[in-house]
Coordinates of C-alpha atoms in Angstrom, one line a residue:
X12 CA 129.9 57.8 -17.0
X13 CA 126.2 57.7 -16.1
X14 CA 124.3 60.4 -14.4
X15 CA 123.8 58.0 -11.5
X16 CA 127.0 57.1 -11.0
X17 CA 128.0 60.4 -11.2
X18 CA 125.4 61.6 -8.7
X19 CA 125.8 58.6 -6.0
X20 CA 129.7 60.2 -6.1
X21 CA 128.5 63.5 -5.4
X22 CA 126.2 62.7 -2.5
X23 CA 129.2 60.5 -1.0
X24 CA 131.3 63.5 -1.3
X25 CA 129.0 65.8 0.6
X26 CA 127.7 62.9 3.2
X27 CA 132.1 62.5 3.2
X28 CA 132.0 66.2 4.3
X29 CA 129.1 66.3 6.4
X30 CA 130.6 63.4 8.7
X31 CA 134.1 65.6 8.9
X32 CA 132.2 68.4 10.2
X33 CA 130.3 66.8 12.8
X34 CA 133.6 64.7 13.7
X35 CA 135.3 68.5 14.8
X36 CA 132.2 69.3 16.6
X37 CA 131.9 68.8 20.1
X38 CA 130.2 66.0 22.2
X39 CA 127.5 66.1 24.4
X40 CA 128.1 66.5 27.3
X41 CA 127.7 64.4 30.5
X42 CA 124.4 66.2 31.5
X43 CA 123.5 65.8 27.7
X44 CA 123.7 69.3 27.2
X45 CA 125.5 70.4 23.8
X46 CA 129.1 72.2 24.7
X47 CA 129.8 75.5 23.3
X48 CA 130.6 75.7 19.7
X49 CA 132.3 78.9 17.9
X50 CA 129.7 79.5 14.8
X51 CA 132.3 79.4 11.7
X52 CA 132.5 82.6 9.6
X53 CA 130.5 83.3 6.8
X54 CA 133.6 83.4 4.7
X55 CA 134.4 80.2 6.5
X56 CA 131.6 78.5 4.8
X57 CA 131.6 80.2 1.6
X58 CA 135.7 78.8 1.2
X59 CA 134.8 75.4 2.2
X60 CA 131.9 75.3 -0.2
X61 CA 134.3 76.8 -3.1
X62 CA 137.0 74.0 -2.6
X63 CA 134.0 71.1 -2.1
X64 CA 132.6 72.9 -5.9
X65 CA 136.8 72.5 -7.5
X66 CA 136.7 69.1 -6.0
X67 CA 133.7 68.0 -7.6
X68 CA 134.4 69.8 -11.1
X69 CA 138.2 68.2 -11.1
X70 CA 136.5 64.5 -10.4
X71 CA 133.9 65.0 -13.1
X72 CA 136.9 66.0 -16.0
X73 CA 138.6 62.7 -14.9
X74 CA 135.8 60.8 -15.0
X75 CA 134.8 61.8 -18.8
X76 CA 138.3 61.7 -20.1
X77 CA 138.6 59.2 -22.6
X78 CA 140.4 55.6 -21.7
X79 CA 143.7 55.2 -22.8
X80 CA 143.8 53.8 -26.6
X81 CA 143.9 49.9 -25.9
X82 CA 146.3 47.8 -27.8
X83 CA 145.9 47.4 -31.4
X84 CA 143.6 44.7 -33.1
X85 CA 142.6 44.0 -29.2
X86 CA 144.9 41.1 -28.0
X87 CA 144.3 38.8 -31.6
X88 CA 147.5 38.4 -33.9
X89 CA 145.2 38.0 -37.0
X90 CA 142.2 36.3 -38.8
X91 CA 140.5 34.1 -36.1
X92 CA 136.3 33.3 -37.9
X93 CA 135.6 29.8 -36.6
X94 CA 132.6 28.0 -37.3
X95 CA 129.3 27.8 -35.1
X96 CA 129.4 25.1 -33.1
X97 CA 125.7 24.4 -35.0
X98 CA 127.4 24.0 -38.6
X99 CA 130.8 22.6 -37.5
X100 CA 128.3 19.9 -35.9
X101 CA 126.3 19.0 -38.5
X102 CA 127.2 15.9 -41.1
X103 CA 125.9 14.0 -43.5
X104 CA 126.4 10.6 -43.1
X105 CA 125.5 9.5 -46.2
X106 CA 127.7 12.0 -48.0
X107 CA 130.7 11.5 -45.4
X108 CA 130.7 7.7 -46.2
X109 CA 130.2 8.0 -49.9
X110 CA 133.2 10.6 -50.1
X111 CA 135.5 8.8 -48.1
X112 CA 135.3 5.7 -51.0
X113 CA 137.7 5.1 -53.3
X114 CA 135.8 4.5 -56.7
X115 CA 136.9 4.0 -59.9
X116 CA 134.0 2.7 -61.9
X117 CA 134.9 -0.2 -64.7
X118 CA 134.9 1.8 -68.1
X119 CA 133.7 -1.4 -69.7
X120 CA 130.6 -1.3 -68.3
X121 CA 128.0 1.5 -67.8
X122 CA 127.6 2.9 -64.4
X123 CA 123.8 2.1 -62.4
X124 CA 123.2 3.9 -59.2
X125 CA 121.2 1.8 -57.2
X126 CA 122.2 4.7 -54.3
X127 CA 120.4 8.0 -55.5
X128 CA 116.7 8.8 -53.5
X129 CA 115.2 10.7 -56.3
X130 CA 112.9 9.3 -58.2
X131 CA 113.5 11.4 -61.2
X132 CA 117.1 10.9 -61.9
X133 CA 116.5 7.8 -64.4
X134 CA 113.5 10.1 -66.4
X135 CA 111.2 6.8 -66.3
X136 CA 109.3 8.4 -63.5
X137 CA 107.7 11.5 -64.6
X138 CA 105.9 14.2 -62.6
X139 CA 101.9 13.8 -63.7
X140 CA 100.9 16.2 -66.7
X141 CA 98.1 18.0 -64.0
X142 CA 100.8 18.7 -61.7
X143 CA 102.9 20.8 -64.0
X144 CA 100.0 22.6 -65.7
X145 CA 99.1 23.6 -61.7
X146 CA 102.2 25.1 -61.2
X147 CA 102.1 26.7 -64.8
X148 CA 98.4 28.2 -63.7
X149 CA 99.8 29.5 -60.6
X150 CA 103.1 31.6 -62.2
X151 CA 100.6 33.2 -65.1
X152 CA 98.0 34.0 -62.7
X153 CA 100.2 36.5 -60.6
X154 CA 98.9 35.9 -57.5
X155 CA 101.7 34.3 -56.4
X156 CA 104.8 36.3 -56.5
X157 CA 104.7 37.8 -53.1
X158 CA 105.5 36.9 -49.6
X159 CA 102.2 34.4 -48.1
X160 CA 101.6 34.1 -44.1
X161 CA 104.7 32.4 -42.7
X162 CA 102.4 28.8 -42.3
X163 CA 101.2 29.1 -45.9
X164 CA 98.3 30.6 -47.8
X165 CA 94.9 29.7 -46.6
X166 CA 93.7 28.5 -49.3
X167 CA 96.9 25.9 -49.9
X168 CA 96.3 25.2 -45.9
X169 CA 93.0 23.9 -46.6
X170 CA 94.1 22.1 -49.8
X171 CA 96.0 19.6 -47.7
X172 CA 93.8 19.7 -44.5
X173 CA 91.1 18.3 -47.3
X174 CA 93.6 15.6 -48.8
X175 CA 94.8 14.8 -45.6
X176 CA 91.6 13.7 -43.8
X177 CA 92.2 10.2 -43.8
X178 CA 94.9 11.0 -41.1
X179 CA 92.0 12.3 -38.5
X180 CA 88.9 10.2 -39.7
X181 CA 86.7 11.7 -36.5
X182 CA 86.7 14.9 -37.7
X183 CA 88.2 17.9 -39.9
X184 CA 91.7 19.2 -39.9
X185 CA 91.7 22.8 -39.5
X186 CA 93.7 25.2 -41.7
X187 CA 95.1 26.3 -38.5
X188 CA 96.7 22.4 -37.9
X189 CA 98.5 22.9 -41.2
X190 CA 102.3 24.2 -41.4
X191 CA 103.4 24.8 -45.1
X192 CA 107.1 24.0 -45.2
X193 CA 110.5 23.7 -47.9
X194 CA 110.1 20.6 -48.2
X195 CA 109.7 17.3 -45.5
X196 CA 113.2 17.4 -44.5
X197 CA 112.1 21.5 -42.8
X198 CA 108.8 19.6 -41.7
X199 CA 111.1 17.4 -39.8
X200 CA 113.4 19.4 -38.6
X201 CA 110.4 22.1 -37.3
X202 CA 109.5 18.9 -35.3
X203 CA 112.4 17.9 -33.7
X204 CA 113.4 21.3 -32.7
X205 CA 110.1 22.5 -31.4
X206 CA 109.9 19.6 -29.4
X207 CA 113.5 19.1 -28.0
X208 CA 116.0 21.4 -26.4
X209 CA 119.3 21.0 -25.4
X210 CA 120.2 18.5 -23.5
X211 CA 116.9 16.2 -24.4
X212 CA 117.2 13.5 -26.7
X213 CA 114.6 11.9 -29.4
X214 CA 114.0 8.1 -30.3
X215 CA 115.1 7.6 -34.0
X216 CA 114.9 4.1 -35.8
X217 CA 117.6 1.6 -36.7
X218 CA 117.9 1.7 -39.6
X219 CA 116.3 5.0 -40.3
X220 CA 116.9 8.0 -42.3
X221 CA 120.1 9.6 -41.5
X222 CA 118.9 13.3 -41.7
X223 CA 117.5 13.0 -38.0
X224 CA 120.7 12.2 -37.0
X225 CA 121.4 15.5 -38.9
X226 CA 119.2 17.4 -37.9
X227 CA 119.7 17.0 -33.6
X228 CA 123.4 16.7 -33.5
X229 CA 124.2 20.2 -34.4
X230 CA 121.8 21.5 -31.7
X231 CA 123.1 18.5 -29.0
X232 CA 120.0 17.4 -29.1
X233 CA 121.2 13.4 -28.5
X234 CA 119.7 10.8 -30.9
X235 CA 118.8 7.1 -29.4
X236 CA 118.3 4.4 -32.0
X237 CA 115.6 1.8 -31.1
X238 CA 116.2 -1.2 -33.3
X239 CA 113.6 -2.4 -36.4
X240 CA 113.7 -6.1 -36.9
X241 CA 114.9 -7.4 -40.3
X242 CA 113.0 -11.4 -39.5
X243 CA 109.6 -9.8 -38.5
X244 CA 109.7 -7.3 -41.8
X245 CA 111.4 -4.8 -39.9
X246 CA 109.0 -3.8 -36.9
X247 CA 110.5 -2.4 -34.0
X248 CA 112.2 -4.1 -30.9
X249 CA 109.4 -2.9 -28.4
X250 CA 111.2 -3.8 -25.4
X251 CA 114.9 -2.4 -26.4
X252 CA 112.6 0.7 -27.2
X253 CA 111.4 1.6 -24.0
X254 CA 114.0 0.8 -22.3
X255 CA 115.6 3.6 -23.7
X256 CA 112.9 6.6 -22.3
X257 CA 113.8 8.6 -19.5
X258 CA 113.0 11.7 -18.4
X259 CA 114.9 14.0 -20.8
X260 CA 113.2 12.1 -23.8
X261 CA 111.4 14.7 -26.0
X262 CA 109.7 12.4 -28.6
X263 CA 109.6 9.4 -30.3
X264 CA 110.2 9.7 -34.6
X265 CA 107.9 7.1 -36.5
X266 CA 108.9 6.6 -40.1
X267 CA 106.5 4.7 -41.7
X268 CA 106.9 3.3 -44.6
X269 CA 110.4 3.4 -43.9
X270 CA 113.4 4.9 -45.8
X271 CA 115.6 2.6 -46.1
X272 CA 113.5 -1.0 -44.7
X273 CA 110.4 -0.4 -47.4
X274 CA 108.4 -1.6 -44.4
X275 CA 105.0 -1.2 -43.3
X276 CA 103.8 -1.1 -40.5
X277 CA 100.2 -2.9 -39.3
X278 CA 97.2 -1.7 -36.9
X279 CA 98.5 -3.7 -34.1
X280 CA 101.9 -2.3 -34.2
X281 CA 101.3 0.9 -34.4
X282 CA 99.6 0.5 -31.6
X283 CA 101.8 -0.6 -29.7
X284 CA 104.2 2.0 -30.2
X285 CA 101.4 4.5 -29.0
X286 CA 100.2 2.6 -26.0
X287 CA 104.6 2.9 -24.8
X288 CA 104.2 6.5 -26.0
X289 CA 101.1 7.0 -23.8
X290 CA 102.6 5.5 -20.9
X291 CA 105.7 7.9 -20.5
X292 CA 103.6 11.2 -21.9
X293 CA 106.0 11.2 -25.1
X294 CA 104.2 13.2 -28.3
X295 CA 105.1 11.0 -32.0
X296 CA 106.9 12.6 -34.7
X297 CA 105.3 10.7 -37.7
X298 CA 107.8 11.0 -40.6
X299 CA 104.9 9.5 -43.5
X300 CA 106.3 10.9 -46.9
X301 CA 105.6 7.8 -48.4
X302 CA 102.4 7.4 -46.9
X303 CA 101.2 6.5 -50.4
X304 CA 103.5 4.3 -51.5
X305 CA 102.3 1.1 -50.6
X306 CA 102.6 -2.3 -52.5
X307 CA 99.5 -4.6 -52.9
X308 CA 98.9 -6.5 -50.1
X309 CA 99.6 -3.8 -47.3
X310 CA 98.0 -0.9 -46.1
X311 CA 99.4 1.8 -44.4
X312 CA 97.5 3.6 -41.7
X313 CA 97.9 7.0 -40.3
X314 CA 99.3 6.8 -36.3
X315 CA 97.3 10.0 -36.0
X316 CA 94.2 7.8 -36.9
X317 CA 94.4 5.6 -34.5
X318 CA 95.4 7.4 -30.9
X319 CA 93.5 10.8 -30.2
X320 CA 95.4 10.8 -26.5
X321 CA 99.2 11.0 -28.0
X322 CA 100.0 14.0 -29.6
X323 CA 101.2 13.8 -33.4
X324 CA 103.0 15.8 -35.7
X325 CA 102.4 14.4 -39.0
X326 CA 105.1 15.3 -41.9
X327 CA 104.1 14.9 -45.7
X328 CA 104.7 16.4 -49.0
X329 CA 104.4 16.2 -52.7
X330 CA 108.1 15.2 -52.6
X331 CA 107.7 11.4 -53.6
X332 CA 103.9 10.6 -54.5
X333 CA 104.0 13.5 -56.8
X334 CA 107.8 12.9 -58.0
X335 CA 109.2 16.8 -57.7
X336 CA 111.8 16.1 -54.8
X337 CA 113.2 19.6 -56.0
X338 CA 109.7 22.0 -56.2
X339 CA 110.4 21.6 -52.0
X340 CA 107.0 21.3 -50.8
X341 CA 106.2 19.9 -47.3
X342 CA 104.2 20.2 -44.8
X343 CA 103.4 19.5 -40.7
X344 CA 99.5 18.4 -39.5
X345 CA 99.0 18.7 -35.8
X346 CA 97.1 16.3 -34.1
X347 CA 96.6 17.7 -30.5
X348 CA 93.0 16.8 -30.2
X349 CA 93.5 17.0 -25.9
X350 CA 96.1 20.3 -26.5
X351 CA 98.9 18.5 -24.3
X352 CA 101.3 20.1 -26.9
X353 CA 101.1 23.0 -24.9
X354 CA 103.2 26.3 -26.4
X355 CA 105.3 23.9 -28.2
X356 CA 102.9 24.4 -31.3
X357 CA 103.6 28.0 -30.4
X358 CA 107.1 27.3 -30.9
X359 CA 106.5 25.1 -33.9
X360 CA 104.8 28.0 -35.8
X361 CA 107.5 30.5 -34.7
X362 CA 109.7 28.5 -36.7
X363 CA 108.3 29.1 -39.8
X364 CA 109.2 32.6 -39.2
X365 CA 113.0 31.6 -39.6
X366 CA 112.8 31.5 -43.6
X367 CA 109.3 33.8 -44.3
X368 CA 107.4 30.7 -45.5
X369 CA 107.7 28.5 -48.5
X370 CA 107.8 28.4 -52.0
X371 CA 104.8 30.6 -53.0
X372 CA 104.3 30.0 -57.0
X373 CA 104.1 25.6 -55.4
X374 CA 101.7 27.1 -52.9
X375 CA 99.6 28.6 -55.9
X376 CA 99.4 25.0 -57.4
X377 CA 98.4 23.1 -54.1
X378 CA 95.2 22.7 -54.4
X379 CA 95.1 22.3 -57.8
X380 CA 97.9 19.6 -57.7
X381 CA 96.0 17.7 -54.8
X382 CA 92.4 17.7 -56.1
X383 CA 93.5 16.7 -60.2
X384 CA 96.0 14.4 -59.9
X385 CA 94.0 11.3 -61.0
X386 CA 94.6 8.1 -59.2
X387 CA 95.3 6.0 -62.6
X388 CA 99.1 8.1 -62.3
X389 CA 100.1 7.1 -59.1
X390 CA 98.8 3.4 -59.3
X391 CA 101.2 3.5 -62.5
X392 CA 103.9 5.0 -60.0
X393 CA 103.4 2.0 -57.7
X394 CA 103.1 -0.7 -60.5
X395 CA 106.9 0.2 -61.6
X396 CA 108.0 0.0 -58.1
X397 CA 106.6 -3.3 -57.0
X398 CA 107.5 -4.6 -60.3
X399 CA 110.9 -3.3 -59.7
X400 CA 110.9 -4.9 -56.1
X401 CA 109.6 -8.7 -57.2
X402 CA 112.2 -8.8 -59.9
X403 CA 115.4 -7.4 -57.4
X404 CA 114.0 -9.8 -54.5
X405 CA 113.4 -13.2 -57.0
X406 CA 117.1 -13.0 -58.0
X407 CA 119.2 -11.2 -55.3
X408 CA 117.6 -14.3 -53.0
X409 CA 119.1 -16.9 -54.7
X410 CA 122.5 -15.2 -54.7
X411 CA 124.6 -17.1 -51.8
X412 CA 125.6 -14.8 -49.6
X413 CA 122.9 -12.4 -49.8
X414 CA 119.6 -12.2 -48.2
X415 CA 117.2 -9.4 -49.1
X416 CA 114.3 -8.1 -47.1
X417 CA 110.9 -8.0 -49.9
X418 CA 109.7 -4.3 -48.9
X419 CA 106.4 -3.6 -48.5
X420 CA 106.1 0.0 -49.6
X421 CA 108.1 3.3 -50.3
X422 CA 111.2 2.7 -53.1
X423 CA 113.9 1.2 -51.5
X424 CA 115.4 -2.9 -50.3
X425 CA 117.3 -3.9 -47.6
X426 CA 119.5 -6.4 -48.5
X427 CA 121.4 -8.3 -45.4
X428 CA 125.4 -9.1 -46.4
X429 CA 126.6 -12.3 -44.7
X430 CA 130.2 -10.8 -44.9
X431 CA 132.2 -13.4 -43.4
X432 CA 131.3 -15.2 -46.4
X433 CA 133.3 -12.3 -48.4
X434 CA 136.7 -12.3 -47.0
X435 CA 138.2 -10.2 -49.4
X436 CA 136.0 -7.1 -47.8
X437 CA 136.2 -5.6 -44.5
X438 CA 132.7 -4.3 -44.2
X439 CA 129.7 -3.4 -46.1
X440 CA 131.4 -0.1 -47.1
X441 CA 134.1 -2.2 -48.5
X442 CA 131.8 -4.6 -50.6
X443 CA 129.9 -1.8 -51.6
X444 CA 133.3 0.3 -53.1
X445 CA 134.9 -3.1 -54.8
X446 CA 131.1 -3.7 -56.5
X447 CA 130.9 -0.8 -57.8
X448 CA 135.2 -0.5 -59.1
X449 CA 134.2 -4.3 -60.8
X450 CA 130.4 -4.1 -61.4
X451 CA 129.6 -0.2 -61.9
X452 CA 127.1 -1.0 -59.6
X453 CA 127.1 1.8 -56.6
X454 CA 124.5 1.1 -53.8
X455 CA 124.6 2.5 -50.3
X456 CA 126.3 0.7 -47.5
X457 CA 124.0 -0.3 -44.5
X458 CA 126.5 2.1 -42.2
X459 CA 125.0 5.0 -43.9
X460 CA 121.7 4.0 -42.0
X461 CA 123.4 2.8 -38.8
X462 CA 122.8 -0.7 -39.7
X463 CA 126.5 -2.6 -40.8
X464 CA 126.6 -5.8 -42.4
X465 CA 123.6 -4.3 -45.1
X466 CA 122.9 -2.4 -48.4
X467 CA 120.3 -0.7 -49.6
X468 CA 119.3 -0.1 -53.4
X469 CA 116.7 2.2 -54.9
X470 CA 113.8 0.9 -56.6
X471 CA 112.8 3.8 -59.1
X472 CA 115.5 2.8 -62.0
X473 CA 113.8 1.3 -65.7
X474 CA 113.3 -2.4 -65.6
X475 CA 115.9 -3.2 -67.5
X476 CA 118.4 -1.7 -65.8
X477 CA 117.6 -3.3 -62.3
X478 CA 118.0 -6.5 -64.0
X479 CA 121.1 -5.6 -65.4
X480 CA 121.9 -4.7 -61.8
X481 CA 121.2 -7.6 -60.5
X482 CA 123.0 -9.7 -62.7
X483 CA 125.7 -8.4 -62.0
X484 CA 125.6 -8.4 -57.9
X485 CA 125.1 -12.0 -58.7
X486 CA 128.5 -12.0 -60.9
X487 CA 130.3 -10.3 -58.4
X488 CA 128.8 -12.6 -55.2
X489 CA 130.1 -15.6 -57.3
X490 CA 133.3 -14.4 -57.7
X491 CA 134.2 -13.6 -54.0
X492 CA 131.7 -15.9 -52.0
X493 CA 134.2 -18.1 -50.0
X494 CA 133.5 -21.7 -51.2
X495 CA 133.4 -24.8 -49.4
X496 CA 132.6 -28.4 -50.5
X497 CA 128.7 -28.1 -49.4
X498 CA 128.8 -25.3 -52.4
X499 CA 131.0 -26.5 -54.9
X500 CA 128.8 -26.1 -58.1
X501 CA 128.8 -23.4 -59.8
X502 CA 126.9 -20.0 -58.7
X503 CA 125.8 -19.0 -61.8
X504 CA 123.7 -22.4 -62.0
X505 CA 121.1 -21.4 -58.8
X506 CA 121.4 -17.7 -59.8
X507 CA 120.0 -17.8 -63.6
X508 CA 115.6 -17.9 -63.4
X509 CA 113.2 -19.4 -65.4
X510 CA 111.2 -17.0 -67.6
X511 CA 108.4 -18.2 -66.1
X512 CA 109.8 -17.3 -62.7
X513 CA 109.8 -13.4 -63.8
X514 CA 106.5 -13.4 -65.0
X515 CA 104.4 -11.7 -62.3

């Protein structure tokens, strides 16, 4: 027991004693003058002293004796380890609805996955020859194999500060703006947690990504889709948008150009997504990975460019542009030019703290890798992907049934399923399982992205292939479009193109 307990006891016991005396001594009397009282014996006072001393000594053993044993193993039976709430919580959408499929591939035909996001997998995309000799100068050097500072080494810090600068045209990006991360998927989910707690929720697009979703579950952190518009190349529904702000909303998320839409988004909308986020005081997460990817005729633009009241956190990487998905190399840019972040860049730096900082032999290469990559590689990067994109959308639009969005950017096509017209499927997961069972063609169901009655195919596979692919979406459409007499000649005839019609 603590001393203090021990010692409020003890002065109760002698105030306890104290208050027993004076009760057998007597009152005053009427006059106010004390009555006669017999002074006890010094032997008197000396017994009661001795007893008050056992008393205390016999309370003080009981008081240290140890508690009975308590019952073995506490009250449990057995082995009760549950999971956190925080990883029971946390799915994969994209990996729930692909597992749940029941696929059987046809043996006569090779497989195609139109459904993987890295653009290695097919080994027609190829990291540039400067970027590996980077990394190779950074491992013999040495300098890299200890711990750096938790946001990054300064020197890889300033590496993207300088490549970025076309996100803050006004002025420099400080070293300190820049967060080194694993990757843009720890970028993001830095963001969303230094910006929303418990409770709060954050505006994610529709179709969109399904790692935010991810990301804010787990944390219940609640996730509110605004809608993107397939007919106006996928820009947002402004109005459904803010109608969805209140005052527990934490940010908005801006993925532009979008994964899965290929969109891009113009000057004037962008705007108008920061002119609703300056009206309710709500900072942008700008998810811009494929800030680079852009096809000819559109030109994406920074959102931290173009506001310097809203506050943005701006998430890149080598990731796509620089084709090493797996060297997991991000990073965060702060634009706070008017500090209204407050500590919440505070908090976002703290977080780096959780894993000691990223990889540090890709940190090494940084600035090598950004200032030698030439521009002749990654306009050959873009040439196979809008190549890729013009063939897929020529044919797949002629296919009844179908209707594909052309992208404008990034590596991926939206392609709208009209499946009433395909009775013998459910859904879009359905059409998606039964293409790939008869076609070996395995492309991701719109539900994977929130958005049913869609599916979405990669862009990064050899020419050939997506041909192949499409070929044989148009075989399988024909087969199990629901005919009527206003389409009662054969498919095949509207699907088959000219050569001339491929030559772009």
């Amino acid at each position: 027991m603590p001393s203090s307990v021990a010692n409020e006891g003890y002065q109760f016991q002698r105030a306890n004693s104290r208050n027993q005396q004076n009760s057998s001594c007597p009152s005053r009397s009427a006059s106010g003058s004390p009555a006669a009282v017999t002074p006890p014996s010094c032997g008197d006072v000396v017994d009661e002293a001795l007893a008050e001393l056992q008393l205390q000594s016999q309370q003080q053993e009981q008081m240290i004796q140890p508690p009975p044993a308590p019952p073995a193993a506490m009250g449990r039976s057995g082995w009760q380890v549950k999971s956190s709430k925080l990883a029971f919580n946390t799915h994969n959408r994209i990996r729930n609805i692909v597992e749940s499929l029941k696929i059987t591939p046809n043996p006569e035909k090779p497989m195609i996955p139109l459904s993987i996001g890295d653009p290695t997998t097919f080994g027609n995309l190829k990291a540039a020859d400067e970027t590996m000799k980077a990394v190779l100068h950074s491992l013999e050097s040495g300098k890299f194999n200890g711990y750096a500072h938790t946001q990054g080494h300064e020197a890889s810090r300033q590496a993207v500060a300088q490549y970025s600068a076309h996100q803050r045209p006004e002025g420099a990006i400080e070293t300190s703006d820049v967060v080194l991360c694993s990757g843009c998927s720890s970028a993001l989910e830095y963001c969303i947690l230094a910006l929303a707690d418990r409770g709060q929720n954050v505006l994610i697009p529709r179709p969109g990504f399904c790692l935010y979703h991810t990301l804010a579950e787990g944390l219940d952190i609640e996730v509110r889709y605004y809608d993107l518009l397939p007919e106006q190349q996928w820009r947002a529904d402004l109005v459904q948008l803010e109608s969805l702000i209140d005052e527990k909303t934490a940010a908005l998320l801006i993925n532009n150009p979008s994964n899965p839409c290929g969109s891009v988004f113009d000057e004037k909308h962008l705007r108008q997504l920061i002119a609703i986020c300056e009206r309710h005081y709500l900072p942008i997460i700008a998810d811009e990975i494929y800030e680079h990817f852009v096809f000819p005729g559109s030109k994406h633009l920074a959102v931290s460019s173009l506001t310097r009241e809203v506050p943005v956190l701006s998430c890149g990487g080598l990731t796509k542009r620089f084709l090493v998905p797996g060297w997991r190399m991000g990073w965060i840019i702060v634009h706070d030019r008017k500090q209204r972040l407050g500590n919440a860049v505070i908090g976002l730096k703290n977080m780096c703290g959780r894993i000691l900082g990223s990889n540090t032999i890709i940190q090494g290469a940084l600035p090598e890798i950004l200032a030698k990559t030439p521009q002749s590689y990654f306009d050959g990067v873009i040439d196979v992907l809008y190549s890729n994109a013009t063939l897929a959308y020529k044919m797949l639009k002629q296919v009844r049934g179908l209707n594909p969005v052309m992208p404008n950017g990034a590596m991926y096509m939206m392609i709208g399923v009209s499946i009433e017209r395909f009775p013998a499927f459910k859904d879009d997961t359905h059409f998606v399982q039964e293409l790939v069972n008869e076609q070996s063609v395995f492309c991701l169901p719109g539900s994977c992205f929130e958005y049913p009655g869609y599916v979405r195919i990669v862009l990064t596979v050899p020419l050939a292939m997506i041909e192949e692919a499409c070929a044989r979406i148009a075989e399988f459409c024909d087969r199990h479009f629901k005919k009527d007499s206003s389409h009662s000649s054969s498919f095949i005839e509207h699907v088959l193109l000219d050569e001339d019609e491929l030559n772009f």
